[in-house]
PDB file of C-alpha atoms in Angstrom:
ATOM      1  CA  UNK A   1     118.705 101.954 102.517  1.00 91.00           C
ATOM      2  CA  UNK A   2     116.032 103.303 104.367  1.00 97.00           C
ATOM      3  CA  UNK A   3     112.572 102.037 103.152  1.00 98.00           C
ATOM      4  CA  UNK A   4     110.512 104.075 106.331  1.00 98.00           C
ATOM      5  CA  UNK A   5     109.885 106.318 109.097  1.00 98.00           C
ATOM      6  CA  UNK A   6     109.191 103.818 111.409  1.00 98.00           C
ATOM      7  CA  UNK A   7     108.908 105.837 114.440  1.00 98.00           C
ATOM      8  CA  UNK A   8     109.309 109.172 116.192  1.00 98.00           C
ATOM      9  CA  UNK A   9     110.288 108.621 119.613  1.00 98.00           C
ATOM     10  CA  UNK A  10     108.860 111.112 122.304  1.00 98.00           C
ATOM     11  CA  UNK A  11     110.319 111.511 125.824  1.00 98.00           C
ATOM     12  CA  UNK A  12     107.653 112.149 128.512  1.00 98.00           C
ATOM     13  CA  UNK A  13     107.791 112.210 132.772  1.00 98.00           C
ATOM     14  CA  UNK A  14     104.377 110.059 132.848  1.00 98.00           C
ATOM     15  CA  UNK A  15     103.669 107.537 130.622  1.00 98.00           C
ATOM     16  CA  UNK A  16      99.734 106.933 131.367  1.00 98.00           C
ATOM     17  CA  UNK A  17      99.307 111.228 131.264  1.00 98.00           C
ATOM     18  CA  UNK A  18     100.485 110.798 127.710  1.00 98.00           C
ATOM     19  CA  UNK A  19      98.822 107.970 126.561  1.00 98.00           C
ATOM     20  CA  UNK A  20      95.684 109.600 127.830  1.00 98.00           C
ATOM     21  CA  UNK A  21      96.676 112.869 126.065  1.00 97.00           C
ATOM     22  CA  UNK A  22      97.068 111.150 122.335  1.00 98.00           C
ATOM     23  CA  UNK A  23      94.257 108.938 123.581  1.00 97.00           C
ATOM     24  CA  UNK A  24      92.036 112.165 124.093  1.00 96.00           C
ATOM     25  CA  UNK A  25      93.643 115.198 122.011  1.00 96.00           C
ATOM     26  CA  UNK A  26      93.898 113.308 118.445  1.00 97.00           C
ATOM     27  CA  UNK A  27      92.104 109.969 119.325  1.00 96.00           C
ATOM     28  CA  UNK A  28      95.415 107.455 118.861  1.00 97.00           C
ATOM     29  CA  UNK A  29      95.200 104.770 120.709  1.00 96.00           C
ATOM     30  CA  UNK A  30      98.304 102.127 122.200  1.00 98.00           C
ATOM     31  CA  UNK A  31      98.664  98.850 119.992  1.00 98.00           C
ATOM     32  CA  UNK A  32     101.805  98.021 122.242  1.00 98.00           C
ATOM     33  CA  UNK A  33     103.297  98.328 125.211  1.00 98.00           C
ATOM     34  CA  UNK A  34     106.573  96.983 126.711  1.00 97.00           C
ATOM     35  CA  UNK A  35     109.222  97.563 129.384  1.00 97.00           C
ATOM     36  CA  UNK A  36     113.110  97.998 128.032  1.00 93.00           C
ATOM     37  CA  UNK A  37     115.235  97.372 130.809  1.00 91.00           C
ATOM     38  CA  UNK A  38     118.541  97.877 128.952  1.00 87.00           C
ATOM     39  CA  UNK A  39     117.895 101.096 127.957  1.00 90.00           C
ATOM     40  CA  UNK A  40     115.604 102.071 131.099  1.00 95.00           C
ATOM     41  CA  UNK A  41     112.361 102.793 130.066  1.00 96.00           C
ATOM     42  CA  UNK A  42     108.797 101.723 129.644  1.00 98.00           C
ATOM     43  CA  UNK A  43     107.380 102.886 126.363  1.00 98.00           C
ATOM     44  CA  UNK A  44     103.943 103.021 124.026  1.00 98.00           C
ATOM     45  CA  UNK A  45     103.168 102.759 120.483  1.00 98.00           C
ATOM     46  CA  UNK A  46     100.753 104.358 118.917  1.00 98.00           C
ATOM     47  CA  UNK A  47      99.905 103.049 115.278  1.00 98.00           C
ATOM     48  CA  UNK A  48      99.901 106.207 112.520  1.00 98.00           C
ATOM     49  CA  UNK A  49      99.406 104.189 109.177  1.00 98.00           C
ATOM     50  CA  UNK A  50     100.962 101.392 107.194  1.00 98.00           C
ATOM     51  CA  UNK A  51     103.412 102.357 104.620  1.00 98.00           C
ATOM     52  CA  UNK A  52     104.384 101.030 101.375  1.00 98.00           C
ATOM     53  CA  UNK A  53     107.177  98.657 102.424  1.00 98.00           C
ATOM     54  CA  UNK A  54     104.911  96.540 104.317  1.00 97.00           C
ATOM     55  CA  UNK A  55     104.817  97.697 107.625  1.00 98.00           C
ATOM     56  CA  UNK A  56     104.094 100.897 109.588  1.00 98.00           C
ATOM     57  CA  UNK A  57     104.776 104.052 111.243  1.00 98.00           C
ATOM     58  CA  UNK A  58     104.636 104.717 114.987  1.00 98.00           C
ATOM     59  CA  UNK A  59     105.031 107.309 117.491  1.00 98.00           C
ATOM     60  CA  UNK A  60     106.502 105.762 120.739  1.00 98.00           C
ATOM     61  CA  UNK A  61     106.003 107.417 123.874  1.00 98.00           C
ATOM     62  CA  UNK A  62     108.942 106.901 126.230  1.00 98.00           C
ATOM     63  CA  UNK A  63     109.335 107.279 129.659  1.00 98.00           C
ATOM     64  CA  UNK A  64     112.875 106.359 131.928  1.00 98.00           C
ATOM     65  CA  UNK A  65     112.197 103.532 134.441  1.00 97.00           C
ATOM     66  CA  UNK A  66     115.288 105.136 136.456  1.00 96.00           C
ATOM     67  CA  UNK A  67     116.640 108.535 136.371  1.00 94.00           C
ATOM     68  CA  UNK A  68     119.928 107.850 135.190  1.00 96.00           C
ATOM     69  CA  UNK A  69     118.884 106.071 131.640  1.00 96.00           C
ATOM     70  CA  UNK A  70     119.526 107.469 128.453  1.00 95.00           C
ATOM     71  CA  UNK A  71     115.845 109.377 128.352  1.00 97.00           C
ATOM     72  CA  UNK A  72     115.971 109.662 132.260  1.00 98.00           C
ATOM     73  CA  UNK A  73     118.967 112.343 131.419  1.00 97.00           C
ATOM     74  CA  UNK A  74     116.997 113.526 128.552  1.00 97.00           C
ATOM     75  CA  UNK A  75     113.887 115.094 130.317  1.00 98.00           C
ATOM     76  CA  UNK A  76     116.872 116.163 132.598  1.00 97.00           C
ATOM     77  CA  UNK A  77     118.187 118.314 130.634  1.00 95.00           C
ATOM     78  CA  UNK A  78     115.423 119.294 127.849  1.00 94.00           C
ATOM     79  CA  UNK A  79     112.113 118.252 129.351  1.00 97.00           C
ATOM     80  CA  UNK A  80     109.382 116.766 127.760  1.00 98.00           C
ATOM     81  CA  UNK A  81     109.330 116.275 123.707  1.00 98.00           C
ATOM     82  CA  UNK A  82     110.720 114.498 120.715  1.00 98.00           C
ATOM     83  CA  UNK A  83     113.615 112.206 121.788  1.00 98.00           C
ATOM     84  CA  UNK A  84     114.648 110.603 117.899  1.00 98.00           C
ATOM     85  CA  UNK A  85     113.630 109.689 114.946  1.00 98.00           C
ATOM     86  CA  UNK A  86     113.911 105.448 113.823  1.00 98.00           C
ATOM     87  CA  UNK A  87     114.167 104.775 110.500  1.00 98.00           C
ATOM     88  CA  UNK A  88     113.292 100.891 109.201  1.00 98.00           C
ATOM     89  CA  UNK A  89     115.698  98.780 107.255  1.00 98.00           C
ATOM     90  CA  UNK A  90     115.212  95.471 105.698  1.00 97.00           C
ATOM     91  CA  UNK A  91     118.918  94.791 107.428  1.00 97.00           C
ATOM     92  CA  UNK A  92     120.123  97.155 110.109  1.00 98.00           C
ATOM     93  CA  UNK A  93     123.793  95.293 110.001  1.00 97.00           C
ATOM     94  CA  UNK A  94     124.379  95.961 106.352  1.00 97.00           C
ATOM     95  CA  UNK A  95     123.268  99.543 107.295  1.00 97.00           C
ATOM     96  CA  UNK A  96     125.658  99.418 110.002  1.00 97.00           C
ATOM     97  CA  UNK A  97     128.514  98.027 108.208  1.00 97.00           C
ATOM     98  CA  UNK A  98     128.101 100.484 105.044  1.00 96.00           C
ATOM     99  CA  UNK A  99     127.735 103.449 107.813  1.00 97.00           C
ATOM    100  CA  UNK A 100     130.764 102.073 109.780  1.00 96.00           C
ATOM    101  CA  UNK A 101     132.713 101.956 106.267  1.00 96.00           C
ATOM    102  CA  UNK A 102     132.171 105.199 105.809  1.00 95.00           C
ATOM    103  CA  UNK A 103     133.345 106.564 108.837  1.00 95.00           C
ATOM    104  CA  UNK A 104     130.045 107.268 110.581  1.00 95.00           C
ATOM    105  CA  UNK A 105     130.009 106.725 114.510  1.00 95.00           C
ATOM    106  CA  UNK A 106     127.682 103.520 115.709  1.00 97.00           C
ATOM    107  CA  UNK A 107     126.569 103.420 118.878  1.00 96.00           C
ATOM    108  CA  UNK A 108     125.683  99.988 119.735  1.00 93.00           C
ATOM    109  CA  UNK A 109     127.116  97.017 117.414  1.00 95.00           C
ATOM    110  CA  UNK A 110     125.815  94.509 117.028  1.00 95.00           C
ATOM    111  CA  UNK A 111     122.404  96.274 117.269  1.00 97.00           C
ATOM    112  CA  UNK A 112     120.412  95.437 120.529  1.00 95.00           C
ATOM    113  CA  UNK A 113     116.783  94.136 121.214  1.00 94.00           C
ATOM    114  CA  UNK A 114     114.317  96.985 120.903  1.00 95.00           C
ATOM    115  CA  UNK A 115     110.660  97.548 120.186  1.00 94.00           C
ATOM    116  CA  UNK A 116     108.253  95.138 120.054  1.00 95.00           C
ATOM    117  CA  UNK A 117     110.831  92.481 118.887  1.00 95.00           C
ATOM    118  CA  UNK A 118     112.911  94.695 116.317  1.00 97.00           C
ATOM    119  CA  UNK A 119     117.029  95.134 116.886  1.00 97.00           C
ATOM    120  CA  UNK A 120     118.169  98.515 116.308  1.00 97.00           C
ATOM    121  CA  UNK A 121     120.976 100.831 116.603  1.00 97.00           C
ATOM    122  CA  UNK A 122     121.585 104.703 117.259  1.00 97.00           C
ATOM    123  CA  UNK A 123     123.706 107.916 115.449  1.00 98.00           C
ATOM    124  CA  UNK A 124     124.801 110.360 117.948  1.00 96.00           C
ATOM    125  CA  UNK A 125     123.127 113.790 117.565  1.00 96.00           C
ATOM    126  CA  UNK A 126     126.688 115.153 117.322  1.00 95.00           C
ATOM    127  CA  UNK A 127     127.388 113.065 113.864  1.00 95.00           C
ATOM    128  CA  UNK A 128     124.178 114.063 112.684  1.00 97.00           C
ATOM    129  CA  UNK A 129     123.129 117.285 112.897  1.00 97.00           C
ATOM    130  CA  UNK A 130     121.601 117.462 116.608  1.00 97.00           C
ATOM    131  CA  UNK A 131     119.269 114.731 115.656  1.00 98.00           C
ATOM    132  CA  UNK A 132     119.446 110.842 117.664  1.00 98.00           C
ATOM    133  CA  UNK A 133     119.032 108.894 114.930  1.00 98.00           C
ATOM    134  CA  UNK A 134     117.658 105.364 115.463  1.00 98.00           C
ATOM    135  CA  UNK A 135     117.956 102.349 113.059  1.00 98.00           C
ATOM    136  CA  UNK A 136     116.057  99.602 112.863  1.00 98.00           C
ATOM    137  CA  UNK A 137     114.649  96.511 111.333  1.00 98.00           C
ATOM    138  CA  UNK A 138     111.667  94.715 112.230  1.00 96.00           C
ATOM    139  CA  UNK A 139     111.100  91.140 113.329  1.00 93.00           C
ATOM    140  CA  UNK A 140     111.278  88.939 110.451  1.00 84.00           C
TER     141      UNK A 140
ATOM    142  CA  UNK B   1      91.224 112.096 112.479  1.00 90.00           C
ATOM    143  CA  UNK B   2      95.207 111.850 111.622  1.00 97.00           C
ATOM    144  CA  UNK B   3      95.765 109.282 108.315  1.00 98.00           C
ATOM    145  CA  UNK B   4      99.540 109.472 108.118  1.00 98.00           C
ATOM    146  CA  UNK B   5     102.877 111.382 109.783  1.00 98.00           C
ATOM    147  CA  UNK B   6     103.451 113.885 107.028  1.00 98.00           C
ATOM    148  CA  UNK B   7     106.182 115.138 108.134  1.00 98.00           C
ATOM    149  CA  UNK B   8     109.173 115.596 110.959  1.00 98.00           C
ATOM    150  CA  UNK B   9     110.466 119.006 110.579  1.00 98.00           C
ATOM    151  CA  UNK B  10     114.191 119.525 111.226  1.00 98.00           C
ATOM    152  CA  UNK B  11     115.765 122.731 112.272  1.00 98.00           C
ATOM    153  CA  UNK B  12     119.346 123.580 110.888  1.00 98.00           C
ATOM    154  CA  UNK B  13     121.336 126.746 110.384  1.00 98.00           C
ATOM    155  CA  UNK B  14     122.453 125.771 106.525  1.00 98.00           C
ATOM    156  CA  UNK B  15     120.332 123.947 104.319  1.00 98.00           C
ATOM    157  CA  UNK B  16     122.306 123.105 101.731  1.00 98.00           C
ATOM    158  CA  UNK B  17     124.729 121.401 104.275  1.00 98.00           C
ATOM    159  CA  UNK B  18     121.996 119.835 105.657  1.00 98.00           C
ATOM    160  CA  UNK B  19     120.779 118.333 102.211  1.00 98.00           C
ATOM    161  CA  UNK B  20     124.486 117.096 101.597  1.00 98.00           C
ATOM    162  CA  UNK B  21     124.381 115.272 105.119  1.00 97.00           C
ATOM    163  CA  UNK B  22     120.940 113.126 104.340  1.00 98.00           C
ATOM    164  CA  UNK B  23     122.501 112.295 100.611  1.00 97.00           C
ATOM    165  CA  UNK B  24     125.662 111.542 101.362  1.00 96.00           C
ATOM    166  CA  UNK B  25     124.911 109.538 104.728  1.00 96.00           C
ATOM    167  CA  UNK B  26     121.776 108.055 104.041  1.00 97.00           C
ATOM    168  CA  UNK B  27     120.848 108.655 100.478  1.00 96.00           C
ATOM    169  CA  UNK B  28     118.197 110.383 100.781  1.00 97.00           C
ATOM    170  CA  UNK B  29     117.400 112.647  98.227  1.00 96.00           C
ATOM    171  CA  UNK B  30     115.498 116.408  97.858  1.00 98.00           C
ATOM    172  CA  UNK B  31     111.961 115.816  95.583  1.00 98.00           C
ATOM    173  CA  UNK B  32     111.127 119.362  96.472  1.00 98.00           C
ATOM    174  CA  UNK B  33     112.352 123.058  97.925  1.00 98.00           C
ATOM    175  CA  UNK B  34     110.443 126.122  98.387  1.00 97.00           C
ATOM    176  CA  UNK B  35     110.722 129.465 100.030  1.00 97.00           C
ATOM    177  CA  UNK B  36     107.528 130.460 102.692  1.00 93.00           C
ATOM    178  CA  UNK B  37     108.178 133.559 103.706  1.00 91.00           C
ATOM    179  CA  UNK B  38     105.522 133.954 105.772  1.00 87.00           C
ATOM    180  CA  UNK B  39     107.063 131.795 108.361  1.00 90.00           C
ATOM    181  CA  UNK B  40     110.535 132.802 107.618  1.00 95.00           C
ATOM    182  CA  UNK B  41     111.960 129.822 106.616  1.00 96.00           C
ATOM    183  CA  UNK B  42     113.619 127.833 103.357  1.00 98.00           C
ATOM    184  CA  UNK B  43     113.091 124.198 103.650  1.00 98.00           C
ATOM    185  CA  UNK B  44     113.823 121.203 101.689  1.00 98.00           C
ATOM    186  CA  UNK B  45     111.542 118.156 101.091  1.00 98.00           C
ATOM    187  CA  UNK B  46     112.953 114.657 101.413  1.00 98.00           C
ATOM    188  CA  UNK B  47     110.809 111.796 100.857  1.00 98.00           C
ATOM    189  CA  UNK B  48     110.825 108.291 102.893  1.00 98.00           C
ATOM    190  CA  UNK B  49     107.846 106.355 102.251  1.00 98.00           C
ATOM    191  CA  UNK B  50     104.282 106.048 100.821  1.00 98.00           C
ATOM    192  CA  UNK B  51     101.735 105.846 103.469  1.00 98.00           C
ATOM    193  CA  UNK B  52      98.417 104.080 103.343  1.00 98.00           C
ATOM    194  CA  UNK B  53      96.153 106.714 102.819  1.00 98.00           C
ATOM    195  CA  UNK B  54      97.699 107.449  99.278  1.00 97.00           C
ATOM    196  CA  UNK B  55     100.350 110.033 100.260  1.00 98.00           C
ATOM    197  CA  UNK B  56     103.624 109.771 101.985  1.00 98.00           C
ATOM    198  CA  UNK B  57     105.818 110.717 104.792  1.00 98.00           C
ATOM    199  CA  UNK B  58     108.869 112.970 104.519  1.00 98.00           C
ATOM    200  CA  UNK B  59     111.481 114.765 106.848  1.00 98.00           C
ATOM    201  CA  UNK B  60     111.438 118.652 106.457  1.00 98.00           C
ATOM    202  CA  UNK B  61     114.636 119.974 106.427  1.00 98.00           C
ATOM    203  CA  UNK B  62     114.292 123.911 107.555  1.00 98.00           C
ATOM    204  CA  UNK B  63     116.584 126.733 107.716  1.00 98.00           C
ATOM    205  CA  UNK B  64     115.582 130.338 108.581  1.00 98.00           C
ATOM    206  CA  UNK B  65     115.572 133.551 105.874  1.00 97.00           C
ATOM    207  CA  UNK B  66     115.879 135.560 108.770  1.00 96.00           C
ATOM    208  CA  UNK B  67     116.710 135.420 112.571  1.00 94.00           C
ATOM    209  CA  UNK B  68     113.900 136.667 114.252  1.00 96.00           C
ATOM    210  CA  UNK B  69     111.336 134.325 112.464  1.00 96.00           C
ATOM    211  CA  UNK B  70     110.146 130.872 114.694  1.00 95.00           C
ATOM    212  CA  UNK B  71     113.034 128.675 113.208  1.00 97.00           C
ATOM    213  CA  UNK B  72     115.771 130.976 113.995  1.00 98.00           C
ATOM    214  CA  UNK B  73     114.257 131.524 117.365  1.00 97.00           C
ATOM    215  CA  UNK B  74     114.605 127.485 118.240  1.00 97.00           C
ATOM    216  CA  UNK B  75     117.568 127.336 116.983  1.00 98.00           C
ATOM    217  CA  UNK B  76     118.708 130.341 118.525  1.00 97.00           C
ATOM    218  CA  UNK B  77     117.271 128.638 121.447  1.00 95.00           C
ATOM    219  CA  UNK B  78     118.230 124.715 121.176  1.00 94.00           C
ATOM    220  CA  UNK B  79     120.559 124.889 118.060  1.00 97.00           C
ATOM    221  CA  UNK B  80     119.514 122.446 115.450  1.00 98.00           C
ATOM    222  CA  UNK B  81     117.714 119.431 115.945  1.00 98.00           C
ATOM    223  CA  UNK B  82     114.144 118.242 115.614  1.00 98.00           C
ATOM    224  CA  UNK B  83     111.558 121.171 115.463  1.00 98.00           C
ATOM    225  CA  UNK B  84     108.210 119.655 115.093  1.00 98.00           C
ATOM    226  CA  UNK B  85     105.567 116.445 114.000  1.00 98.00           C
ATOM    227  CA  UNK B  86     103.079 117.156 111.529  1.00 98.00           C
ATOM    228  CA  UNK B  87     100.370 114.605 111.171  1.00 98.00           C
ATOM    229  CA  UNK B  88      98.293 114.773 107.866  1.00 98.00           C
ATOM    230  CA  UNK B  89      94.037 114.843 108.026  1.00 98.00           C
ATOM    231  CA  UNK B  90      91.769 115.196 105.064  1.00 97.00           C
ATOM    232  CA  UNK B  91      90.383 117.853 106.672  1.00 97.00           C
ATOM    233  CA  UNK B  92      92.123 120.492 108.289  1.00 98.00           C
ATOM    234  CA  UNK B  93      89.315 122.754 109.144  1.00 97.00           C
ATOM    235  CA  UNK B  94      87.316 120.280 110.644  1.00 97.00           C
ATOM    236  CA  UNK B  95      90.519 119.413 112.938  1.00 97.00           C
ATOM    237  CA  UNK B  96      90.556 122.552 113.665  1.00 97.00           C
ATOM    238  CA  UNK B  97      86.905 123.220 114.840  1.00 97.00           C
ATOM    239  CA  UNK B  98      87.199 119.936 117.038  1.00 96.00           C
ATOM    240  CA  UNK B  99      90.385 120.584 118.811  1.00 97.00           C
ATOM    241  CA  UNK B 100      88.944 124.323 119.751  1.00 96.00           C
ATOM    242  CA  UNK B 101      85.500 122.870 120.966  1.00 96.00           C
ATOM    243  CA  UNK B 102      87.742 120.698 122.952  1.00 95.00           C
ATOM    244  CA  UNK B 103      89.474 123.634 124.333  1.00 95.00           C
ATOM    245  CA  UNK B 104      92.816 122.921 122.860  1.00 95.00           C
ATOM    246  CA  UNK B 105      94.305 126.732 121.175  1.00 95.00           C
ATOM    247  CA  UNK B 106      94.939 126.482 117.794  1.00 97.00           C
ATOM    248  CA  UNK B 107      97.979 128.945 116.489  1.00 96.00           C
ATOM    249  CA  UNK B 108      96.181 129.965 113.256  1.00 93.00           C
ATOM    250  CA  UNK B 109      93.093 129.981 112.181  1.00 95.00           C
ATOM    251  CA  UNK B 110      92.234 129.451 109.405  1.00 95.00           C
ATOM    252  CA  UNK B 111      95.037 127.270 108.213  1.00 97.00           C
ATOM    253  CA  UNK B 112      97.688 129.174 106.243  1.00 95.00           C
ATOM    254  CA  UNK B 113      99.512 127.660 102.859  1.00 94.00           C
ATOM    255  CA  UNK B 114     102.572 125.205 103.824  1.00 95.00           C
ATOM    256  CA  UNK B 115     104.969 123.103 101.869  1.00 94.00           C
ATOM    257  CA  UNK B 116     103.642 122.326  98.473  1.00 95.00           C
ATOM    258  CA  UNK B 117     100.101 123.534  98.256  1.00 95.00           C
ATOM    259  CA  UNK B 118      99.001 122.028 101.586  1.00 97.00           C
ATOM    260  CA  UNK B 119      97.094 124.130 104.390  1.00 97.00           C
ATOM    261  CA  UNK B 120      98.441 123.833 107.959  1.00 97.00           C
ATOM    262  CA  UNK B 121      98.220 124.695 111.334  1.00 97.00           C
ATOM    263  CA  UNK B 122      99.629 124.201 114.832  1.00 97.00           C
ATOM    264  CA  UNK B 123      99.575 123.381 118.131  1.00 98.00           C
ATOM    265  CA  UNK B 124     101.902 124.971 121.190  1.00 96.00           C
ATOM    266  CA  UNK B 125     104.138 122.515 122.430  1.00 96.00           C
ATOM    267  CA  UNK B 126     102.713 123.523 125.948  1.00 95.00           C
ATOM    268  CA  UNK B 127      99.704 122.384 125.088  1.00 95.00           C
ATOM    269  CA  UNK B 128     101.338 119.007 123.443  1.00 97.00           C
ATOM    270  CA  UNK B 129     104.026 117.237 125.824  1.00 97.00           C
ATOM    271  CA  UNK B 130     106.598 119.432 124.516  1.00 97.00           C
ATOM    272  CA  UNK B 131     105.592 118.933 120.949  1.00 98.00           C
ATOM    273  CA  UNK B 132     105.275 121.554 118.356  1.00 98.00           C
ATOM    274  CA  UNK B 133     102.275 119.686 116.671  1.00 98.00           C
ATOM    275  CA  UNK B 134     101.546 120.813 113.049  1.00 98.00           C
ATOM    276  CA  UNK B 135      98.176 119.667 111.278  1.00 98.00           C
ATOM    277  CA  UNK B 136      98.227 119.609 107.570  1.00 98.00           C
ATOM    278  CA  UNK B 137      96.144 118.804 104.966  1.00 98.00           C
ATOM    279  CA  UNK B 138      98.234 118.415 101.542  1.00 96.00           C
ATOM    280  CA  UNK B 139      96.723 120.124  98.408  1.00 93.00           C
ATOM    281  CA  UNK B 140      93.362 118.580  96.580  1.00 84.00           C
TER     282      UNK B 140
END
């Protein structure tokens, strides 16, 4: 069960030019930032608003520490824009397991480390409908 | 000033398929269709969450009434996927005014009507990181 949009992960060349184009254009400023090495890339959240199950939605500005990384490949291949969509779970295995049961493709199990202390997991855009699909749960 | 994420809008060539994917894999569920035929499109309203500012956040599924309108374009273009991030203000005019004394172009001005009752406008992803940017303002 999905309880939020938690964020809306966006795939950019230069991580500082974007920050300072949120930061400028619409005013939304970085709450976090943090270096993935596993999946190659340094990213930015920027706070949206709180939402009803407690916590919040973000965008997340990515950008590939190494050409070769998942989002590296992306801007490849599509250039700058929106990378996936994360939606929050209270419990990204159970999520996993029901997806799993139903035949649904799962990228990573168990789910891996991701943002700012969260595990997560992807959907291939191929299962579902040209979108990545990101799940994840929040640190408890 | 953006309150909220209103919306992710997401491009696919059969809506109806598209409606049975987000039930049947994730259980998410239409509260609301609509025809706008001034942008060419049929779309489907799926909500996620309730955001802090007292309305919520939903994804936007869209399919195109005819080929030549924007969505059939894209998908024409990039096949289905992720088409745009609209981020919801109180104030869509005012938005408006400040992002053209900033120099940024606005598509249409005024606003036109978007999904139910709301007034909207956008932002070239040229201008935006590669991100179709829609402002909207739900109805009062």
């Amino acid at each position: 069960m999905f309880t939020r949009l938690d964020h809306v992960g966006i795939a950019c060349h230069d991580l500082d030019r974007a920050v300072r184009f949120y930061r400028t254009t619409f005013g939304l400023d970085v709450c976090h930032r943090e270096t993935n090495e596993d999946q190659g890339v340094v990213e930015a959240m920027l706070r949206l608003n709180g939402t009803d199950d407690g916590a919040a939605t973000y965008l997340q500005l990515l950008a590939p520490t190494r050409p070769d990384s998942p989002v590296g490949k992306f801007l490849h291949r599509n250039g700058e824009g929106i990378h996936h969509l994360a939606f929050g779970t209270p419990n990204v295995d159970r999520e996993v397991a029901d997806l799993q049961a139903a035949g649904t493709t799962v990228l990573f199990t168990p789910p891996r480390p991701a943002s700012m202390g969260s595990r997560a997991t992807f959907l291939h855009p191929r299962e579902c409908g040209g979108v990545l699909v990101e799940i994840v749960t929040k640190k408890g």
